[in-house]
PDB file of C-alpha atoms in Angstrom:
ATOM      1  CA  MET A   1       5.629  29.783  41.786  1.00 70.00           C
ATOM      2  CA  GLU A   2       5.902  32.110  39.067  1.00 69.00           C
ATOM      3  CA  LYS A   3       9.220  31.072  37.657  1.00 70.00           C
ATOM      4  CA  LEU A   4       8.682  27.710  37.851  1.00 69.00           C
ATOM      5  CA  LEU A   5       5.629  28.273  35.964  1.00 73.00           C
ATOM      6  CA  LYS A   6       7.697  30.211  33.556  1.00 73.00           C
ATOM      7  CA  LYS A   7      10.624  27.320  33.507  1.00 69.00           C
ATOM      8  CA  LEU A   8       7.693  24.908  32.466  1.00 73.00           C
ATOM      9  CA  ASN A   9       6.372  26.846  29.717  1.00 75.00           C
ATOM     10  CA  ASP A  10       9.892  26.814  28.147  1.00 68.00           C
ATOM     11  CA  PHE A  11       9.893  23.201  28.466  1.00 73.00           C
ATOM     12  CA  ASN A  12       7.141  22.419  26.901  1.00 70.00           C
ATOM     13  CA  GLU A  13       7.763  24.719  24.265  1.00 67.00           C
ATOM     14  CA  LEU A  14      10.959  22.836  23.528  1.00 73.00           C
ATOM     15  CA  VAL A  15       9.404  19.696  23.120  1.00 70.00           C
ATOM     16  CA  MET A  16       6.433  20.991  21.387  1.00 72.00           C
ATOM     17  CA  PHE A  17       3.772  19.259  23.867  1.00 65.00           C
ATOM     18  CA  LYS A  18       0.826  19.867  21.425  1.00 64.00           C
ATOM     19  CA  HIS A  19       2.459  17.371  18.618  1.00 64.00           C
ATOM     20  CA  SER A  20       1.427  14.481  21.140  1.00 65.00           C
ATOM     21  CA  ILE A  21      -1.843  14.651  19.254  1.00 69.00           C
ATOM     22  CA  PHE A  22      -0.401  12.787  16.448  1.00 72.00           C
ATOM     23  CA  SER A  23       0.756  10.153  17.795  1.00 78.00           C
ATOM     24  CA  LEU A  24      -1.258   9.531  20.757  1.00 88.00           C
ATOM     25  CA  PRO A  25      -4.767   8.334  18.876  1.00 93.00           C
ATOM     26  CA  PHE A  26      -2.917   5.924  17.368  1.00 94.00           C
ATOM     27  CA  ILE A  27      -1.434   3.773  20.257  1.00 94.00           C
ATOM     28  CA  PHE A  28      -5.220   4.040  21.461  1.00 95.00           C
ATOM     29  CA  ILE A  29      -6.189   3.491  17.978  1.00 96.00           C
ATOM     30  CA  ALA A  30      -4.102  -0.015  18.540  1.00 96.00           C
ATOM     31  CA  MET A  31      -5.042  -0.352  22.344  1.00 96.00           C
ATOM     32  CA  VAL A  32      -8.868  -0.371  21.691  1.00 96.00           C
ATOM     33  CA  VAL A  33      -8.696  -3.068  18.931  1.00 96.00           C
ATOM     34  CA  ALA A  34      -6.320  -5.328  20.668  1.00 96.00           C
ATOM     35  CA  ALA A  35      -8.903  -5.247  23.200  1.00 94.00           C
ATOM     36  CA  ASN A  36     -11.856  -5.394  21.483  1.00 92.00           C
ATOM     37  CA  GLY A  37     -13.112  -2.295  23.220  1.00 89.00           C
ATOM     38  CA  TRP A  38     -11.914  -0.942  26.963  1.00 91.00           C
ATOM     39  CA  PHE A  39      -8.440  -2.255  28.173  1.00 92.00           C
ATOM     40  CA  GLY A  40      -8.461  -0.736  31.695  1.00 91.00           C
ATOM     41  CA  PHE A  41      -7.263   2.288  33.347  1.00 93.00           C
ATOM     42  CA  LYS A  42      -4.272   0.926  34.111  1.00 94.00           C
ATOM     43  CA  LEU A  43      -2.837   0.505  30.850  1.00 94.00           C
ATOM     44  CA  MET A  44      -4.454   3.703  29.865  1.00 93.00           C
ATOM     45  CA  ILE A  45      -2.008   5.554  32.184  1.00 94.00           C
ATOM     46  CA  LEU A  46       1.050   3.134  31.238  1.00 94.00           C
ATOM     47  CA  GLY A  47       0.375   3.685  27.864  1.00 91.00           C
ATOM     48  CA  ILE A  48      -0.063   7.584  27.867  1.00 91.00           C
ATOM     49  CA  LEU A  49       3.288   7.757  30.292  1.00 93.00           C
ATOM     50  CA  ALA A  50       5.206   5.712  27.863  1.00 92.00           C
ATOM     51  CA  ALA A  51       4.258   8.100  24.452  1.00 90.00           C
ATOM     52  CA  LEU A  52       4.557  11.117  26.499  1.00 90.00           C
ATOM     53  CA  THR A  53       8.238  10.014  28.135  1.00 93.00           C
ATOM     54  CA  ALA A  54       9.319   8.667  24.489  1.00 93.00           C
ATOM     55  CA  ARG A  55       8.353  12.003  22.853  1.00 90.00           C
ATOM     56  CA  ASN A  56      10.474  13.743  25.406  1.00 91.00           C
ATOM     57  CA  PHE A  57      13.406  12.131  24.528  1.00 94.00           C
ATOM     58  CA  ALA A  58      12.748  12.294  21.188  1.00 90.00           C
ATOM     59  CA  MET A  59      12.061  15.666  21.155  1.00 89.00           C
ATOM     60  CA  GLY A  60      14.819  16.968  23.782  1.00 89.00           C
ATOM     61  CA  PHE A  61      17.195  14.693  21.939  1.00 90.00           C
ATOM     62  CA  ASN A  62      16.357  16.372  18.965  1.00 88.00           C
ATOM     63  CA  ARG A  63      16.809  20.001  20.548  1.00 88.00           C
ATOM     64  CA  TYR A  64      19.721  19.094  22.198  1.00 88.00           C
ATOM     65  CA  MET A  65      21.529  17.805  19.050  1.00 87.00           C
ATOM     66  CA  ASP A  66      19.913  20.601  16.852  1.00 83.00           C
ATOM     67  CA  ARG A  67      20.812  23.780  18.332  1.00 87.00           C
ATOM     68  CA  ASP A  68      23.673  24.782  16.176  1.00 84.00           C
ATOM     69  CA  ILE A  69      21.318  24.482  13.350  1.00 85.00           C
ATOM     70  CA  ASP A  70      18.276  26.055  15.025  1.00 83.00           C
ATOM     71  CA  ALA A  71      20.631  28.784  15.772  1.00 83.00           C
ATOM     72  CA  LEU A  72      20.643  29.535  12.290  1.00 80.00           C
ATOM     73  CA  ASN A  73      17.604  29.272  10.764  1.00 81.00           C
ATOM     74  CA  PRO A  74      15.789  32.123  10.823  1.00 80.00           C
ATOM     75  CA  ARG A  75      12.482  29.886  11.801  1.00 79.00           C
ATOM     76  CA  THR A  76      13.566  28.400  14.647  1.00 80.00           C
ATOM     77  CA  VAL A  77      16.211  30.978  15.866  1.00 81.00           C
ATOM     78  CA  ASN A  78      13.813  31.965  18.937  1.00 84.00           C
ATOM     79  CA  ARG A  79      13.477  28.651  20.327  1.00 84.00           C
ATOM     80  CA  PRO A  80      13.999  27.942  24.084  1.00 82.00           C
ATOM     81  CA  ASN A  81      17.488  25.579  22.998  1.00 81.00           C
ATOM     82  CA  VAL A  82      19.089  28.498  21.063  1.00 80.00           C
ATOM     83  CA  ASP A  83      18.011  31.787  22.831  1.00 80.00           C
ATOM     84  CA  GLY A  84      18.817  30.807  26.433  1.00 79.00           C
ATOM     85  CA  ARG A  85      16.123  29.850  28.256  1.00 86.00           C
ATOM     86  CA  ILE A  86      16.779  25.796  28.522  1.00 86.00           C
ATOM     87  CA  SER A  87      20.387  25.349  28.629  1.00 87.00           C
ATOM     88  CA  ALA A  88      22.258  22.680  26.952  1.00 88.00           C
ATOM     89  CA  SER A  89      23.096  20.227  30.592  1.00 89.00           C
ATOM     90  CA  SER A  90      19.596  21.019  31.494  1.00 88.00           C
ATOM     91  CA  MET A  91      18.108  19.846  27.953  1.00 88.00           C
ATOM     92  CA  LEU A  92      20.269  16.497  28.779  1.00 91.00           C
ATOM     93  CA  ILE A  93      19.050  15.829  32.223  1.00 92.00           C
ATOM     94  CA  PHE A  94      15.740  16.177  30.575  1.00 92.00           C
ATOM     95  CA  THR A  95      16.195  13.791  27.998  1.00 94.00           C
ATOM     96  CA  ILE A  96      18.176  11.108  29.971  1.00 95.00           C
ATOM     97  CA  ALA A  97      15.271  11.452  32.847  1.00 96.00           C
ATOM     98  CA  ASN A  98      12.799  10.439  29.963  1.00 95.00           C
ATOM     99  CA  ALA A  99      14.994   7.865  28.700  1.00 96.00           C
ATOM    100  CA  LEU A 100      14.760   6.292  32.142  1.00 97.00           C
ATOM    101  CA  GLY A 101      11.034   7.439  32.623  1.00 96.00           C
ATOM    102  CA  PHE A 102      10.091   5.560  29.167  1.00 96.00           C
ATOM    103  CA  ILE A 103      12.436   2.240  30.462  1.00 96.00           C
ATOM    104  CA  LEU A 104      10.770   2.203  34.160  1.00 97.00           C
ATOM    105  CA  ILE A 105       7.362   2.600  32.323  1.00 96.00           C
ATOM    106  CA  ALA A 106       8.294  -0.190  30.111  1.00 96.00           C
ATOM    107  CA  TYR A 107       9.115  -2.677  32.832  1.00 96.00           C
ATOM    108  CA  PHE A 108       5.561  -2.404  34.423  1.00 95.00           C
ATOM    109  CA  VAL A 109       3.822  -2.863  31.076  1.00 95.00           C
ATOM    110  CA  ASN A 110       5.363  -6.626  30.321  1.00 95.00           C
ATOM    111  CA  ASP A 111       8.595  -8.320  29.312  1.00 95.00           C
ATOM    112  CA  LEU A 112       8.078  -7.545  25.437  1.00 95.00           C
ATOM    113  CA  ALA A 113       7.755  -3.644  26.161  1.00 95.00           C
ATOM    114  CA  LEU A 114      10.565  -3.734  28.204  1.00 95.00           C
ATOM    115  CA  TYR A 115      12.577  -5.793  25.706  1.00 95.00           C
ATOM    116  CA  LEU A 116      11.398  -3.255  23.209  1.00 95.00           C
ATOM    117  CA  SER A 117      11.966   0.140  25.069  1.00 95.00           C
ATOM    118  CA  LEU A 118      15.968   0.342  24.034  1.00 95.00           C
ATOM    119  CA  PRO A 119      15.461  -0.453  20.494  1.00 94.00           C
ATOM    120  CA  ILE A 120      12.665   1.770  20.143  1.00 94.00           C
ATOM    121  CA  LEU A 121      14.533   4.442  21.817  1.00 95.00           C
ATOM    122  CA  PHE A 122      17.222   3.728  19.787  1.00 94.00           C
ATOM    123  CA  VAL A 123      15.337   4.363  16.613  1.00 92.00           C
ATOM    124  CA  ILE A 124      13.351   7.836  17.781  1.00 91.00           C
ATOM    125  CA  GLY A 125      16.629   9.346  18.549  1.00 90.00           C
ATOM    126  CA  SER A 126      18.100   8.457  15.612  1.00 88.00           C
ATOM    127  CA  TYR A 127      16.220  11.240  13.752  1.00 84.00           C
ATOM    128  CA  SER A 128      18.290  13.480  14.990  1.00 79.00           C
ATOM    129  CA  TYR A 129      21.340  12.500  13.149  1.00 82.00           C
ATOM    130  CA  PHE A 130      19.877  11.585   9.633  1.00 84.00           C
ATOM    131  CA  LYS A 131      19.533  15.147   8.358  1.00 82.00           C
ATOM    132  CA  ARG A 132      22.818  15.477   8.551  1.00 83.00           C
ATOM    133  CA  PHE A 133      23.986  12.850   6.395  1.00 83.00           C
ATOM    134  CA  SER A 134      20.696  11.340   4.270  1.00 85.00           C
ATOM    135  CA  TYR A 135      17.583  12.738   3.339  1.00 83.00           C
ATOM    136  CA  LEU A 136      15.983   9.711   4.256  1.00 87.00           C
ATOM    137  CA  ALA A 137      15.462  11.676   7.686  1.00 89.00           C
ATOM    138  CA  HIS A 138      11.533  12.038   6.988  1.00 91.00           C
ATOM    139  CA  ILE A 139      11.580   8.096   6.358  1.00 93.00           C
ATOM    140  CA  ILE A 140      12.825   7.706   9.797  1.00 91.00           C
ATOM    141  CA  LEU A 141      10.579  10.553  11.629  1.00 91.00           C
ATOM    142  CA  GLY A 142       7.455   8.617  10.019  1.00 94.00           C
ATOM    143  CA  ILE A 143       9.046   5.125  11.546  1.00 94.00           C
ATOM    144  CA  SER A 144       9.634   7.039  14.855  1.00 92.00           C
ATOM    145  CA  LEU A 145       5.788   8.291  14.870  1.00 92.00           C
ATOM    146  CA  GLY A 146       4.815   4.832  13.328  1.00 94.00           C
ATOM    147  CA  LEU A 147       6.168   2.835  16.263  1.00 94.00           C
ATOM    148  CA  ALA A 148       3.271   4.161  18.284  1.00 93.00           C
ATOM    149  CA  PRO A 149       0.535   1.645  17.052  1.00 95.00           C
ATOM    150  CA  ILE A 150       3.286  -1.618  17.647  1.00 95.00           C
ATOM    151  CA  ALA A 151       3.668   0.241  21.588  1.00 94.00           C
ATOM    152  CA  GLY A 152      -0.065   0.275  21.868  1.00 95.00           C
ATOM    153  CA  VAL A 153      -0.528  -3.515  20.723  1.00 96.00           C
ATOM    154  CA  VAL A 154       2.138  -4.870  22.800  1.00 96.00           C
ATOM    155  CA  THR A 155       0.795  -3.033  25.661  1.00 94.00           C
ATOM    156  CA  VAL A 156      -2.243  -5.247  25.844  1.00 95.00           C
ATOM    157  CA  LEU A 157      -1.401  -8.311  23.861  1.00 95.00           C
ATOM    158  CA  GLU A 158       2.387  -9.091  24.389  1.00 94.00           C
ATOM    159  CA  THR A 159       2.496  -9.571  20.304  1.00 95.00           C
ATOM    160  CA  ILE A 160       2.546  -7.856  17.381  1.00 96.00           C
ATOM    161  CA  PRO A 161      -0.656  -8.914  15.223  1.00 97.00           C
ATOM    162  CA  LEU A 162      -0.484  -8.280  11.178  1.00 97.00           C
ATOM    163  CA  TRP A 163      -3.165  -5.957  11.577  1.00 98.00           C
ATOM    164  CA  SER A 164      -1.031  -3.403  14.015  1.00 97.00           C
ATOM    165  CA  VAL A 165       1.945  -3.418  11.217  1.00 97.00           C
ATOM    166  CA  PHE A 166      -0.069  -2.500   8.546  1.00 98.00           C
ATOM    167  CA  LEU A 167      -1.666   0.672  11.072  1.00 98.00           C
ATOM    168  CA  SER A 168       2.071   1.676  11.724  1.00 97.00           C
ATOM    169  CA  ILE A 169       3.135   1.397   8.170  1.00 98.00           C
ATOM    170  CA  GLY A 170       0.341   3.749   7.376  1.00 97.00           C
ATOM    171  CA  VAL A 171       1.389   5.941  10.361  1.00 97.00           C
ATOM    172  CA  MET A 172       4.976   6.010   9.141  1.00 97.00           C
ATOM    173  CA  PHE A 173       3.896   7.114   5.630  1.00 97.00           C
ATOM    174  CA  TRP A 174       1.394   9.515   6.896  1.00 96.00           C
ATOM    175  CA  VAL A 175       4.376  11.245   9.010  1.00 94.00           C
ATOM    176  CA  ALA A 176       6.982  11.042   6.207  1.00 95.00           C
ATOM    177  CA  GLY A 177       3.856  12.343   3.726  1.00 94.00           C
ATOM    178  CA  PHE A 178       3.445  16.185   6.064  1.00 90.00           C
ATOM    179  CA  ASP A 179       6.832  16.610   7.592  1.00 90.00           C
ATOM    180  CA  LEU A 180       7.879  16.613   3.533  1.00 92.00           C
ATOM    181  CA  LEU A 181       5.381  19.620   3.218  1.00 89.00           C
ATOM    182  CA  TYR A 182       6.540  21.162   6.879  1.00 86.00           C
ATOM    183  CA  SER A 183      10.205  20.891   5.486  1.00 87.00           C
ATOM    184  CA  LEU A 184       9.264  22.864   2.178  1.00 86.00           C
ATOM    185  CA  GLN A 185       9.800  26.090   4.713  1.00 84.00           C
ATOM    186  CA  ASP A 186      13.405  25.277   5.018  1.00 80.00           C
ATOM    187  CA  ILE A 187      14.564  24.847   1.475  1.00 84.00           C
ATOM    188  CA  GLU A 188      16.743  27.652   1.178  1.00 84.00           C
ATOM    189  CA  VAL A 189      18.315  27.120   4.482  1.00 82.00           C
ATOM    190  CA  ASP A 190      18.761  23.487   4.482  1.00 81.00           C
ATOM    191  CA  LYS A 191      20.893  23.935   1.527  1.00 84.00           C
ATOM    192  CA  LYS A 192      22.642  26.867   2.869  1.00 83.00           C
ATOM    193  CA  LEU A 193      23.652  24.368   5.804  1.00 81.00           C
ATOM    194  CA  ASN A 194      24.491  21.706   3.551  1.00 84.00           C
ATOM    195  CA  LEU A 195      21.766  19.396   5.617  1.00 83.00           C
ATOM    196  CA  HIS A 196      19.602  16.773   3.587  1.00 83.00           C
ATOM    197  CA  SER A 197      16.018  16.936   3.138  1.00 88.00           C
ATOM    198  CA  ILE A 198      13.747  15.573   0.241  1.00 91.00           C
ATOM    199  CA  PRO A 199      12.503  19.312  -0.630  1.00 89.00           C
ATOM    200  CA  SER A 200      16.119  20.436  -0.939  1.00 87.00           C
ATOM    201  CA  LYS A 201      17.382  17.579  -3.332  1.00 88.00           C
ATOM    202  CA  PHE A 202      14.424  17.505  -5.458  1.00 90.00           C
ATOM    203  CA  GLY A 203      12.768  20.809  -5.112  1.00 89.00           C
ATOM    204  CA  ALA A 204       9.115  22.210  -4.084  1.00 86.00           C
ATOM    205  CA  LYS A 205       7.243  20.455  -7.131  1.00 90.00           C
ATOM    206  CA  LYS A 206       8.786  17.262  -6.757  1.00 93.00           C
ATOM    207  CA  THR A 207       8.488  16.969  -2.775  1.00 92.00           C
ATOM    208  CA  MET A 208       4.737  17.577  -3.378  1.00 92.00           C
ATOM    209  CA  LEU A 209       4.547  15.170  -5.474  1.00 95.00           C
ATOM    210  CA  ILE A 210       6.249  12.300  -3.592  1.00 96.00           C
ATOM    211  CA  SER A 211       4.459  13.546  -0.098  1.00 95.00           C
ATOM    212  CA  LYS A 212       1.217  12.724  -2.362  1.00 96.00           C
ATOM    213  CA  VAL A 213       2.470   9.347  -3.283  1.00 97.00           C
ATOM    214  CA  PHE A 214       3.331   8.704   0.772  1.00 98.00           C
ATOM    215  CA  HIS A 215      -0.196   9.536   1.259  1.00 97.00           C
ATOM    216  CA  PHE A 216      -1.635   7.440  -0.965  1.00 98.00           C
ATOM    217  CA  PHE A 217       0.241   4.768   0.849  1.00 98.00           C
ATOM    218  CA  THR A 218      -1.392   5.386   4.189  1.00 98.00           C
ATOM    219  CA  VAL A 219      -4.483   5.038   2.863  1.00 98.00           C
ATOM    220  CA  VAL A 220      -4.075   1.718   1.462  1.00 98.00           C
ATOM    221  CA  PHE A 221      -1.990   0.441   4.410  1.00 98.00           C
ATOM    222  CA  TRP A 222      -5.010   1.993   6.934  1.00 98.00           C
ATOM    223  CA  LEU A 223      -7.608   0.321   4.194  1.00 98.00           C
ATOM    224  CA  LEU A 224      -5.125  -3.038   5.032  1.00 98.00           C
ATOM    225  CA  PHE A 225      -5.390  -2.856   8.692  1.00 98.00           C
ATOM    226  CA  VAL A 226      -9.321  -2.399   8.829  1.00 97.00           C
ATOM    227  CA  ILE A 227      -9.462  -5.233   6.973  1.00 97.00           C
ATOM    228  CA  ASN A 228      -6.708  -7.885   8.237  1.00 97.00           C
ATOM    229  CA  SER A 229      -8.593  -6.715  11.772  1.00 96.00           C
ATOM    230  CA  GLU A 230     -11.942  -7.277  10.841  1.00 93.00           C
ATOM    231  CA  SER A 231     -13.259  -4.111  11.744  1.00 94.00           C
ATOM    232  CA  SER A 232     -16.315  -2.828  10.319  1.00 93.00           C
ATOM    233  CA  PHE A 233     -18.647   0.339   8.800  1.00 95.00           C
ATOM    234  CA  PHE A 234     -16.875   2.837  11.208  1.00 97.00           C
ATOM    235  CA  ALA A 235     -13.229   1.759  10.654  1.00 97.00           C
ATOM    236  CA  TYR A 236     -13.971   1.575   6.773  1.00 97.00           C
ATOM    237  CA  LEU A 237     -15.224   5.632   7.332  1.00 97.00           C
ATOM    238  CA  ALA A 238     -12.567   6.573   9.254  1.00 97.00           C
ATOM    239  CA  VAL A 239     -10.077   5.507   6.193  1.00 97.00           C
ATOM    240  CA  ILE A 240     -12.164   7.504   4.188  1.00 97.00           C
ATOM    241  CA  ILE A 241     -12.584  10.733   6.000  1.00 97.00           C
ATOM    242  CA  SER A 242      -8.685  10.521   6.766  1.00 97.00           C
ATOM    243  CA  ALA A 243      -7.913  10.222   2.543  1.00 97.00           C
ATOM    244  CA  LEU A 244     -10.136  13.202   1.994  1.00 96.00           C
ATOM    245  CA  MET A 245      -8.507  15.374   4.914  1.00 94.00           C
ATOM    246  CA  LEU A 246      -5.050  14.336   3.592  1.00 95.00           C
ATOM    247  CA  SER A 247      -6.348  15.560   0.237  1.00 94.00           C
ATOM    248  CA  TYR A 248      -7.702  18.893   1.703  1.00 90.00           C
ATOM    249  CA  GLU A 249      -4.227  19.572   3.593  1.00 89.00           C
ATOM    250  CA  HIS A 250      -2.530  18.908  -0.002  1.00 90.00           C
ATOM    251  CA  TYR A 251      -5.038  21.185  -1.599  1.00 88.00           C
ATOM    252  CA  LEU A 252      -3.942  23.929   1.252  1.00 84.00           C
ATOM    253  CA  VAL A 253      -0.252  23.920   0.563  1.00 83.00           C
ATOM    254  CA  ASN A 254      -0.916  23.661  -3.299  1.00 82.00           C
ATOM    255  CA  LYS A 255      -2.764  26.662  -2.833  1.00 72.00           C
ATOM    256  CA  ASP A 256      -0.436  28.943  -0.571  1.00 69.00           C
ATOM    257  CA  PHE A 257       2.640  28.002   1.111  1.00 66.00           C
ATOM    258  CA  THR A 258       1.451  30.367   3.637  1.00 61.00           C
ATOM    259  CA  LYS A 259      -1.302  27.236   4.481  1.00 61.00           C
ATOM    260  CA  ILE A 260       1.559  24.680   5.629  1.00 71.00           C
ATOM    261  CA  ASP A 261       1.137  25.645   9.439  1.00 69.00           C
ATOM    262  CA  LYS A 262      -2.047  24.917   8.625  1.00 62.00           C
ATOM    263  CA  ALA A 263      -2.394  21.734   7.183  1.00 64.00           C
ATOM    264  CA  PHE A 264       0.124  20.452   9.333  1.00 67.00           C
ATOM    265  CA  PHE A 265      -0.803  21.110  12.735  1.00 73.00           C
ATOM    266  CA  THR A 266      -4.652  22.056  11.723  1.00 77.00           C
ATOM    267  CA  VAL A 267      -5.423  19.027   9.700  1.00 84.00           C
ATOM    268  CA  ASN A 268      -3.241  15.978  10.636  1.00 85.00           C
ATOM    269  CA  GLY A 269      -4.027  16.665  14.489  1.00 84.00           C
ATOM    270  CA  TYR A 270      -7.849  16.577  13.727  1.00 89.00           C
ATOM    271  CA  LEU A 271      -7.284  13.561  11.700  1.00 94.00           C
ATOM    272  CA  GLY A 272      -5.739  11.289  14.094  1.00 93.00           C
ATOM    273  CA  ILE A 273      -8.664  12.426  16.871  1.00 93.00           C
ATOM    274  CA  VAL A 274     -11.567  11.316  14.172  1.00 95.00           C
ATOM    275  CA  PHE A 275      -9.872   8.004  13.014  1.00 97.00           C
ATOM    276  CA  PHE A 276      -9.968   7.315  16.771  1.00 96.00           C
ATOM    277  CA  ILE A 277     -13.086   8.126  17.750  1.00 96.00           C
ATOM    278  CA  LEU A 278     -14.463   6.251  15.074  1.00 97.00           C
ATOM    279  CA  ILE A 279     -12.826   3.161  15.635  1.00 97.00           C
ATOM    280  CA  VAL A 280     -13.805   3.008  19.074  1.00 96.00           C
ATOM    281  CA  LEU A 281     -17.450   3.642  17.790  1.00 96.00           C
ATOM    282  CA  ASP A 282     -16.840   0.594  15.476  1.00 95.00           C
ATOM    283  CA  ASN A 283     -15.906  -1.729  18.861  1.00 92.00           C
ATOM    284  CA  ILE A 284     -18.884  -0.497  20.221  1.00 87.00           C
ATOM    285  CA  PHE A 285     -21.258  -0.727  17.705  1.00 82.00           C
ATOM    286  CA  TYR A 286     -19.706  -3.560  16.551  1.00 74.00           C
TER     287      TYR A 286
END
């Protein structure tokens, strides 16, 4: 039993399960708005399973592909994909199993979800390649998580309304913006390994400016989501609070690069949760 728990903990570290906090709230935000409230236990369970299998696939594939790069980066050298705790074959099996699980779950959701399952897997898997030839990898990561609201609304409505597109584009810019800040830690490593990233190409100062621009667009598209979905007070409050939290995130990073982890995990994690709670309240009271 102890050996099994240790192995589960290694896989938990491999896929960084706690990072699910970035995508899960926005899947359920889309589902709540699509259903005008509660969408049922069945869809809740299917939504959670779809999100987890998709993310496990993406992270497992990324760790499998990046094990050569991670072995040369002091920040990642102790990851399970590098230090031998999880073998390459185990990662590959884990990745394939989660891909198949995601497709199976999509089958039980509806026809449109099934049709979109393979394209979604292709997009979220492609991130692992982009850093090797294009600094637009940050955008690809943003698109990958930006698909979360689309998946949520398709689960409930089996269609893609305009408001969900605005919400998704906002998530894309949000994720790309905070990934830029997180990537500041690897500027020198990226240059040394000839990896492509905005920080290594444009430098820290311009990267922080680009991140600010991305987060400005985040707020704009989330505001368009609120307007187009005909939401009310609490939804507008969610956008305002998100703008304040993103401003605080940039304040932390501008003040001290050592605060990047706090900005990345704490601020962005709470942002998604607060946004979700306020959208739920909006659908309860309006």
